[in-house]
Amino acid sequence: MAKEKISVVVPCYNEEESLPLFYEEVCRVAKEMKYVEFEFLFINDGSKDSTLSILRDFSKKDKRVRYISFSRNFGKEAGMYAGLSNATGDYVCIMDADMQDPPEMLIKMYELIEKENYDCVALYSSRHDDYSLLRKFFTSCWYKLIGAISSVPQQPGARDYRLMKRRMVDAIVDMGEYNRYTKGIFGFVGFNTKWIDYIPPQRVAGKSKFNFFKLFKYALEGILAFSTTPLVISAIIGLIFCLISFIVIIFIIWKTLVYGDPVSGWPSLACMIMFMGGLQLFFFGIMGMYLAKVYLEVKKRPIYISKETEKDL
Ligand code: UDP
Ligand code: MG
């Protein structure tokens, strides 16, 4: 019987220091897993260092190595989409290039998916010892929030490191949306997923590409892509304020009729106007964010643009 094939998808952005170490380790694991075939699909996400030339070298000497090099930096989400849609394996695994997703764990993941017939084995981390207190706080608040406002299940602390069967990969690739929040897409497509808890090691070399601002944008993306509850909440709050103002108007008319019309109370009036103005702008902002997503979606821009692949060598 022909061997099954695992495609390992690796998004890389300025990973010249980590790549040689990663490649060595992933080859060692592949050697251990003799019973399967491997394909390594690296995505060069517009790196500015020598990542691309390292990938060219890997591909020249190892037939299992394929790569797609983007015309600029499109982000990790685009990298994962390119990898998933071009992988040819019966199984596809997404791994970071910095060894925070230890290739060694693939052995156990494959065993689980094979023997216990899961569609996907995914990793999450219940402890974040390396996070600052502030990041821990925001992360836990975010998961509580998304759990409350979204119907798509999301595992707290989920990483992108996972091994999936072909049918799940096809379902993900079929979701060709431009605003990609892959962690939500994994939950949306469903399938039988086995979760393994682990503590990710430190990055083997180089620096993390995600600063506070990027993480904040990513978190917002998750909410906008998988929940419309903020729109409902703003509509409900708007309705409550309408009711309150109606009651206040009745009260003022009654007061004027009974006690006359002394001109007073302008500071409270000014405060109310400012408060309502702020609230309206805030809700317009929420609506605007959803509208912006629709705007980008209808343009149907490509998720990534490939400039070079191993076929060009
Ligand atoms: N990455 C990418 N494009 C980007 C940013 C990151 O392909 O614009 C890759 C990066 O090379 C790495 C993975 O995504 O393989 C995870 O990035 P990183 O380790 O910086 O994130 P962290 O582990 O700190 O969340
Ligand atoms: Mg990392």
Coordinates of C-alpha atoms and ligand atoms in Angstrom, one line a residue:
M1 CA 0.0 0.0 0.0
A2 CA 1.2 3.5 -0.9
K3 CA 2.4 5.5 2.1
E4 CA 0.3 8.4 3.3
K5 CA 1.6 11.9 2.9
I6 CA 1.9 14.7 5.5
S7 CA 2.4 18.2 4.2
V8 CA 4.1 20.5 6.7
V9 CA 3.1 24.1 6.1
V10 CA 5.6 26.6 7.5
P11 CA 4.8 30.4 7.3
C12 CA 8.1 32.3 7.5
Y13 CA 8.8 36.0 7.9
N14 CA 12.4 37.0 8.4
E15 CA 13.3 33.6 9.8
E16 CA 16.9 33.2 8.5
E17 CA 18.2 32.4 12.0
S18 CA 15.6 29.8 12.9
L19 CA 15.2 28.1 9.5
P20 CA 18.4 25.9 9.5
L21 CA 17.6 24.7 13.0
F22 CA 14.0 24.1 12.2
Y23 CA 14.8 22.2 9.0
E24 CA 17.3 20.0 10.7
E25 CA 14.8 19.1 13.4
V26 CA 11.9 18.5 11.1
C27 CA 14.1 16.2 8.9
R28 CA 15.1 14.3 12.0
V29 CA 11.4 13.8 12.9
A30 CA 10.6 12.8 9.3
K31 CA 13.3 10.2 9.5
E32 CA 11.8 8.8 12.6
M33 CA 8.4 8.6 10.9
K34 CA 9.5 6.4 8.1
Y35 CA 6.0 5.0 7.7
V36 CA 4.8 8.3 6.1
E37 CA 5.9 10.4 3.2
F38 CA 6.6 14.1 3.7
E39 CA 6.3 17.4 1.9
F40 CA 7.6 20.6 3.4
L41 CA 5.9 23.6 2.1
F42 CA 7.5 26.9 3.2
I43 CA 5.8 30.2 2.7
N44 CA 8.1 33.1 2.5
D45 CA 5.9 36.0 3.5
G46 CA 7.9 38.9 1.9
S47 CA 11.0 38.4 4.2
K48 CA 13.6 41.1 4.0
D49 CA 16.5 38.9 5.1
S50 CA 18.0 35.8 3.4
T51 CA 15.0 33.5 4.1
L52 CA 14.2 33.1 0.4
S53 CA 17.8 32.1 -0.5
I54 CA 17.9 29.6 2.3
L55 CA 14.6 28.1 1.0
R56 CA 16.0 27.9 -2.5
D57 CA 19.0 26.0 -1.1
F58 CA 16.8 23.5 0.8
S59 CA 14.7 22.9 -2.2
K60 CA 17.7 22.3 -4.5
K61 CA 19.1 19.6 -2.4
D62 CA 15.8 18.1 -1.0
K63 CA 13.0 17.1 -3.3
R64 CA 10.5 17.2 -0.4
V65 CA 10.9 20.9 0.0
R66 CA 8.6 23.2 -1.8
Y67 CA 8.2 26.9 -1.3
I68 CA 5.9 29.8 -2.3
S69 CA 7.5 33.3 -2.0
F70 CA 5.1 36.2 -1.7
S71 CA 5.6 39.5 -3.6
R72 CA 5.4 41.3 -0.2
N73 CA 4.5 40.7 3.4
F74 CA 0.8 39.6 3.5
G75 CA 0.7 38.4 7.1
K76 CA 0.7 34.9 8.7
E77 CA -3.0 34.4 7.9
A78 CA -2.3 34.7 4.2
G79 CA 0.7 32.5 4.6
M80 CA -1.4 29.7 6.2
Y81 CA -4.1 30.0 3.4
A82 CA -1.4 29.8 0.7
G83 CA 0.0 26.7 2.4
L84 CA -3.3 25.0 3.0
S85 CA -4.5 25.6 -0.6
N86 CA -1.3 24.4 -2.2
A87 CA -0.5 21.4 0.1
T88 CA -0.9 18.0 -1.6
G89 CA -0.7 15.7 1.4
D90 CA -3.4 13.4 2.9
Y91 CA -2.7 15.3 6.1
V92 CA -1.6 18.9 6.5
C93 CA 0.2 20.3 9.5
I94 CA 0.8 24.0 10.2
M95 CA 4.0 24.7 12.1
D96 CA 5.8 28.0 13.0
A97 CA 9.4 28.2 11.9
D98 CA 10.7 29.3 15.3
M99 CA 10.4 25.8 17.0
Q100 CA 7.7 27.1 19.4
D101 CA 5.7 24.4 17.7
P102 CA 8.1 21.5 18.4
P103 CA 8.3 19.2 15.3
E104 CA 8.8 16.3 17.6
M105 CA 5.2 16.4 18.7
L106 CA 4.1 15.5 15.2
I107 CA 4.8 11.8 16.0
K108 CA 2.2 11.8 18.8
M109 CA -0.2 13.9 16.8
Y110 CA -0.1 11.5 13.8
E111 CA -0.5 8.5 16.1
L112 CA -3.6 10.0 17.7
I113 CA -5.2 11.0 14.4
E114 CA -4.6 7.6 13.0
K115 CA -5.5 5.3 15.9
E116 CA -8.4 7.3 17.4
N117 CA -9.8 8.4 14.1
Y118 CA -9.9 12.2 14.8
D119 CA -10.1 14.7 11.9
C120 CA -7.7 17.0 13.6
V121 CA -5.2 17.0 16.5
A122 CA -4.5 20.6 17.7
L123 CA -2.4 22.1 20.4
Y124 CA -3.3 24.7 23.0
S125 CA -1.5 26.2 25.9
S126 CA -3.4 26.6 29.2
R127 CA -0.4 28.4 30.8
H128 CA 1.4 31.4 29.6
D129 CA 4.3 31.9 31.9
D130 CA 6.2 34.0 29.3
Y131 CA 3.3 36.6 29.0
S132 CA 3.4 39.9 30.9
L133 CA 0.6 40.4 33.5
L134 CA -1.1 42.8 31.2
R135 CA -1.1 40.4 28.2
K136 CA -2.4 37.6 30.5
F137 CA -5.2 39.8 31.6
F138 CA -6.2 40.9 28.1
T139 CA -5.9 37.4 26.7
S140 CA -8.3 36.0 29.4
C141 CA -10.7 38.9 28.9
W142 CA -10.7 38.3 25.2
Y143 CA -11.5 34.6 25.4
K144 CA -14.3 35.3 27.9
L145 CA -15.7 38.0 25.5
I146 CA -15.5 35.9 22.3
G147 CA -17.0 33.0 24.2
A148 CA -20.0 35.1 25.2
I149 CA -20.6 36.9 21.9
S150 CA -19.7 34.3 19.2
S151 CA -21.4 31.1 18.3
V152 CA -18.2 29.7 16.9
P153 CA -16.4 27.6 19.5
Q154 CA -12.8 28.8 20.3
Q155 CA -10.4 26.9 22.5
P156 CA -8.7 29.3 24.9
G157 CA -4.9 29.4 24.3
A158 CA -5.2 27.6 20.9
R159 CA -2.1 27.7 18.7
D160 CA -2.1 27.4 15.0
Y161 CA -0.1 24.1 15.4
R162 CA -2.3 21.3 14.2
L163 CA -2.5 18.2 12.1
M164 CA -5.6 17.9 9.9
K165 CA -7.1 15.4 7.6
R166 CA -7.6 16.3 3.9
R167 CA -11.4 16.7 4.2
M168 CA -11.0 19.3 7.0
V169 CA -8.3 21.2 5.0
D170 CA -10.6 21.3 1.9
A171 CA -13.4 22.8 4.1
I172 CA -11.0 25.5 5.3
V173 CA -9.7 26.3 1.8
D174 CA -13.3 26.5 0.6
M175 CA -13.8 29.4 3.0
G176 CA -12.0 31.9 0.7
E177 CA -12.9 35.0 2.7
Y178 CA -10.4 37.9 2.4
N179 CA -10.5 38.9 6.1
R180 CA -9.1 35.7 7.4
Y181 CA -9.1 34.8 11.1
T182 CA -8.0 31.2 10.8
K183 CA -8.5 30.3 14.5
G184 CA -12.2 31.1 14.1
I185 CA -12.3 29.3 10.7
F186 CA -11.0 26.1 12.4
G187 CA -13.9 26.3 14.9
F188 CA -16.4 27.2 12.2
V189 CA -15.7 24.2 10.0
G190 CA -16.2 21.9 13.0
F191 CA -14.9 18.3 12.6
N192 CA -13.7 16.1 15.4
T193 CA -10.7 17.8 17.1
K194 CA -8.5 16.4 19.8
W195 CA -6.9 19.1 22.0
I196 CA -3.5 18.6 23.6
D197 CA -2.2 20.9 26.3
Y198 CA 1.4 21.9 26.1
I199 CA 3.8 24.7 27.1
P200 CA 5.4 26.3 24.1
P201 CA 9.2 26.6 24.4
Q202 CA 10.9 29.9 23.8
R203 CA 11.7 31.0 20.3
V204 CA 14.9 29.3 19.1
A205 CA 16.3 32.5 17.4
G206 CA 15.1 35.9 16.1
K207 CA 12.3 38.0 17.5
S208 CA 8.5 37.6 17.7
K209 CA 6.7 39.4 14.8
F210 CA 3.7 40.3 16.9
N211 CA 3.8 43.5 19.1
F212 CA 1.0 44.7 21.3
F213 CA -0.6 46.8 18.5
K214 CA -0.6 43.9 16.1
L215 CA -2.1 41.5 18.7
F216 CA -4.8 44.1 19.4
K217 CA -5.6 44.3 15.7
Y218 CA -5.7 40.5 15.5
A219 CA -8.0 40.3 18.5
L220 CA -10.4 42.9 16.9
E221 CA -10.2 40.9 13.7
G222 CA -11.4 37.8 15.6
I223 CA -14.4 39.7 17.0
L224 CA -15.4 41.3 13.7
A225 CA -15.0 38.1 11.7
F226 CA -17.0 35.8 14.0
S227 CA -19.6 37.9 15.8
T228 CA -22.1 40.6 14.9
T229 CA -23.1 41.0 18.6
P230 CA -21.4 44.5 18.9
L231 CA -24.0 45.8 16.3
V232 CA -26.9 44.2 18.3
I233 CA -25.6 45.7 21.6
S234 CA -25.3 49.2 20.1
A235 CA -28.8 48.9 18.7
I236 CA -30.1 47.8 22.1
I237 CA -28.3 50.6 23.9
G238 CA -29.6 53.1 21.4
L239 CA -33.2 51.9 22.1
I240 CA -32.7 52.2 25.9
F241 CA -31.5 55.8 25.5
C242 CA -34.5 56.6 23.3
L243 CA -36.8 55.3 26.0
I244 CA -35.0 57.2 28.7
S245 CA -35.2 60.4 26.6
F246 CA -38.9 59.9 26.0
I247 CA -39.5 59.6 29.8
V248 CA -37.3 62.7 30.4
I249 CA -39.2 64.7 27.8
I250 CA -42.6 63.8 29.4
F251 CA -41.1 64.8 32.8
I252 CA -39.8 68.2 31.5
I253 CA -43.2 69.0 29.8
W254 CA -45.0 68.2 33.0
K255 CA -42.5 70.2 35.1
T256 CA -42.9 73.3 32.8
L257 CA -46.7 73.1 32.9
V258 CA -46.8 72.9 36.6
Y259 CA -43.9 75.1 37.8
G260 CA -43.3 77.5 34.8
D261 CA -40.1 77.7 32.8
P262 CA -37.1 79.0 34.7
V263 CA -33.9 78.8 32.6
S264 CA -31.5 76.6 34.5
G265 CA -29.7 73.4 34.3
W266 CA -27.5 74.1 31.2
P267 CA -24.4 72.4 32.5
S268 CA -26.3 69.1 32.8
L269 CA -27.6 69.7 29.3
A270 CA -24.1 70.2 27.9
C271 CA -22.9 67.0 29.6
M272 CA -25.9 65.1 28.1
I273 CA -25.2 66.4 24.6
M274 CA -21.5 65.5 24.9
F275 CA -22.3 62.1 26.3
M276 CA -24.8 61.3 23.6
G277 CA -22.5 62.7 20.9
G278 CA -19.7 60.4 22.1
L279 CA -21.9 57.4 22.2
Q280 CA -23.2 58.0 18.7
L281 CA -19.7 58.4 17.3
F282 CA -18.6 55.2 19.1
F283 CA -21.5 53.2 17.6
F284 CA -20.8 54.7 14.2
G285 CA -17.3 53.5 14.6
I286 CA -18.5 50.0 15.3
M287 CA -20.7 50.1 12.2
G288 CA -17.9 51.5 10.2
M289 CA -15.6 48.7 11.2
Y290 CA -18.0 46.1 9.9
L291 CA -18.6 48.2 6.8
A292 CA -14.9 48.4 6.1
K293 CA -14.7 44.6 6.3
V294 CA -17.6 44.3 3.7
Y295 CA -15.8 46.9 1.5
L296 CA -12.6 44.8 1.5
E297 CA -14.5 41.6 1.0
V298 CA -16.5 42.8 -2.1
K299 CA -13.4 44.0 -3.8
K300 CA -12.2 40.4 -4.0
R301 CA -8.6 41.2 -3.8
P302 CA -6.2 38.2 -3.8
I303 CA -5.3 36.9 -0.3
Y304 CA -1.7 36.7 -1.4
I305 CA 0.4 37.2 -4.5
S306 CA 3.1 34.6 -5.3
K307 CA 6.3 35.9 -6.9
E308 CA 8.3 32.7 -7.0
T309 CA 8.0 29.0 -6.2
E310 CA 10.3 26.0 -6.3
K311 CA 9.2 25.4 -9.9
D312 CA 11.1 28.5 -11.0
L313 CA 14.4 27.2 -9.8
Ligands
UDP1 N1 4.9 35.0 10.3 C1 4.5 35.2 9.0 N2 4.2 36.5 8.6 C2 4.1 37.5 9.4 C3 4.4 37.3 10.8 C4 4.8 36.0 11.2 O1 4.6 34.3 8.2 O2 3.7 38.6 9.0 C5 5.3 33.7 10.8 C6 6.7 33.6 11.5 O3 7.8 33.6 10.7 C7 6.5 32.4 12.4 C8 5.0 32.4 12.7 O4 4.4 33.2 11.7 O5 6.9 31.2 11.7 C9 4.7 32.9 14.1 O6 5.2 34.1 14.3 P1 5.9 34.6 15.6 O7 6.8 33.5 16.1 O8 6.6 35.9 15.4 O9 4.7 34.8 16.6 P2 4.5 34.4 18.1 O10 5.0 33.0 18.3 O11 5.4 35.4 18.8 O12 3.0 34.6 18.4
MG2 MG 6.7 32.2 17.7

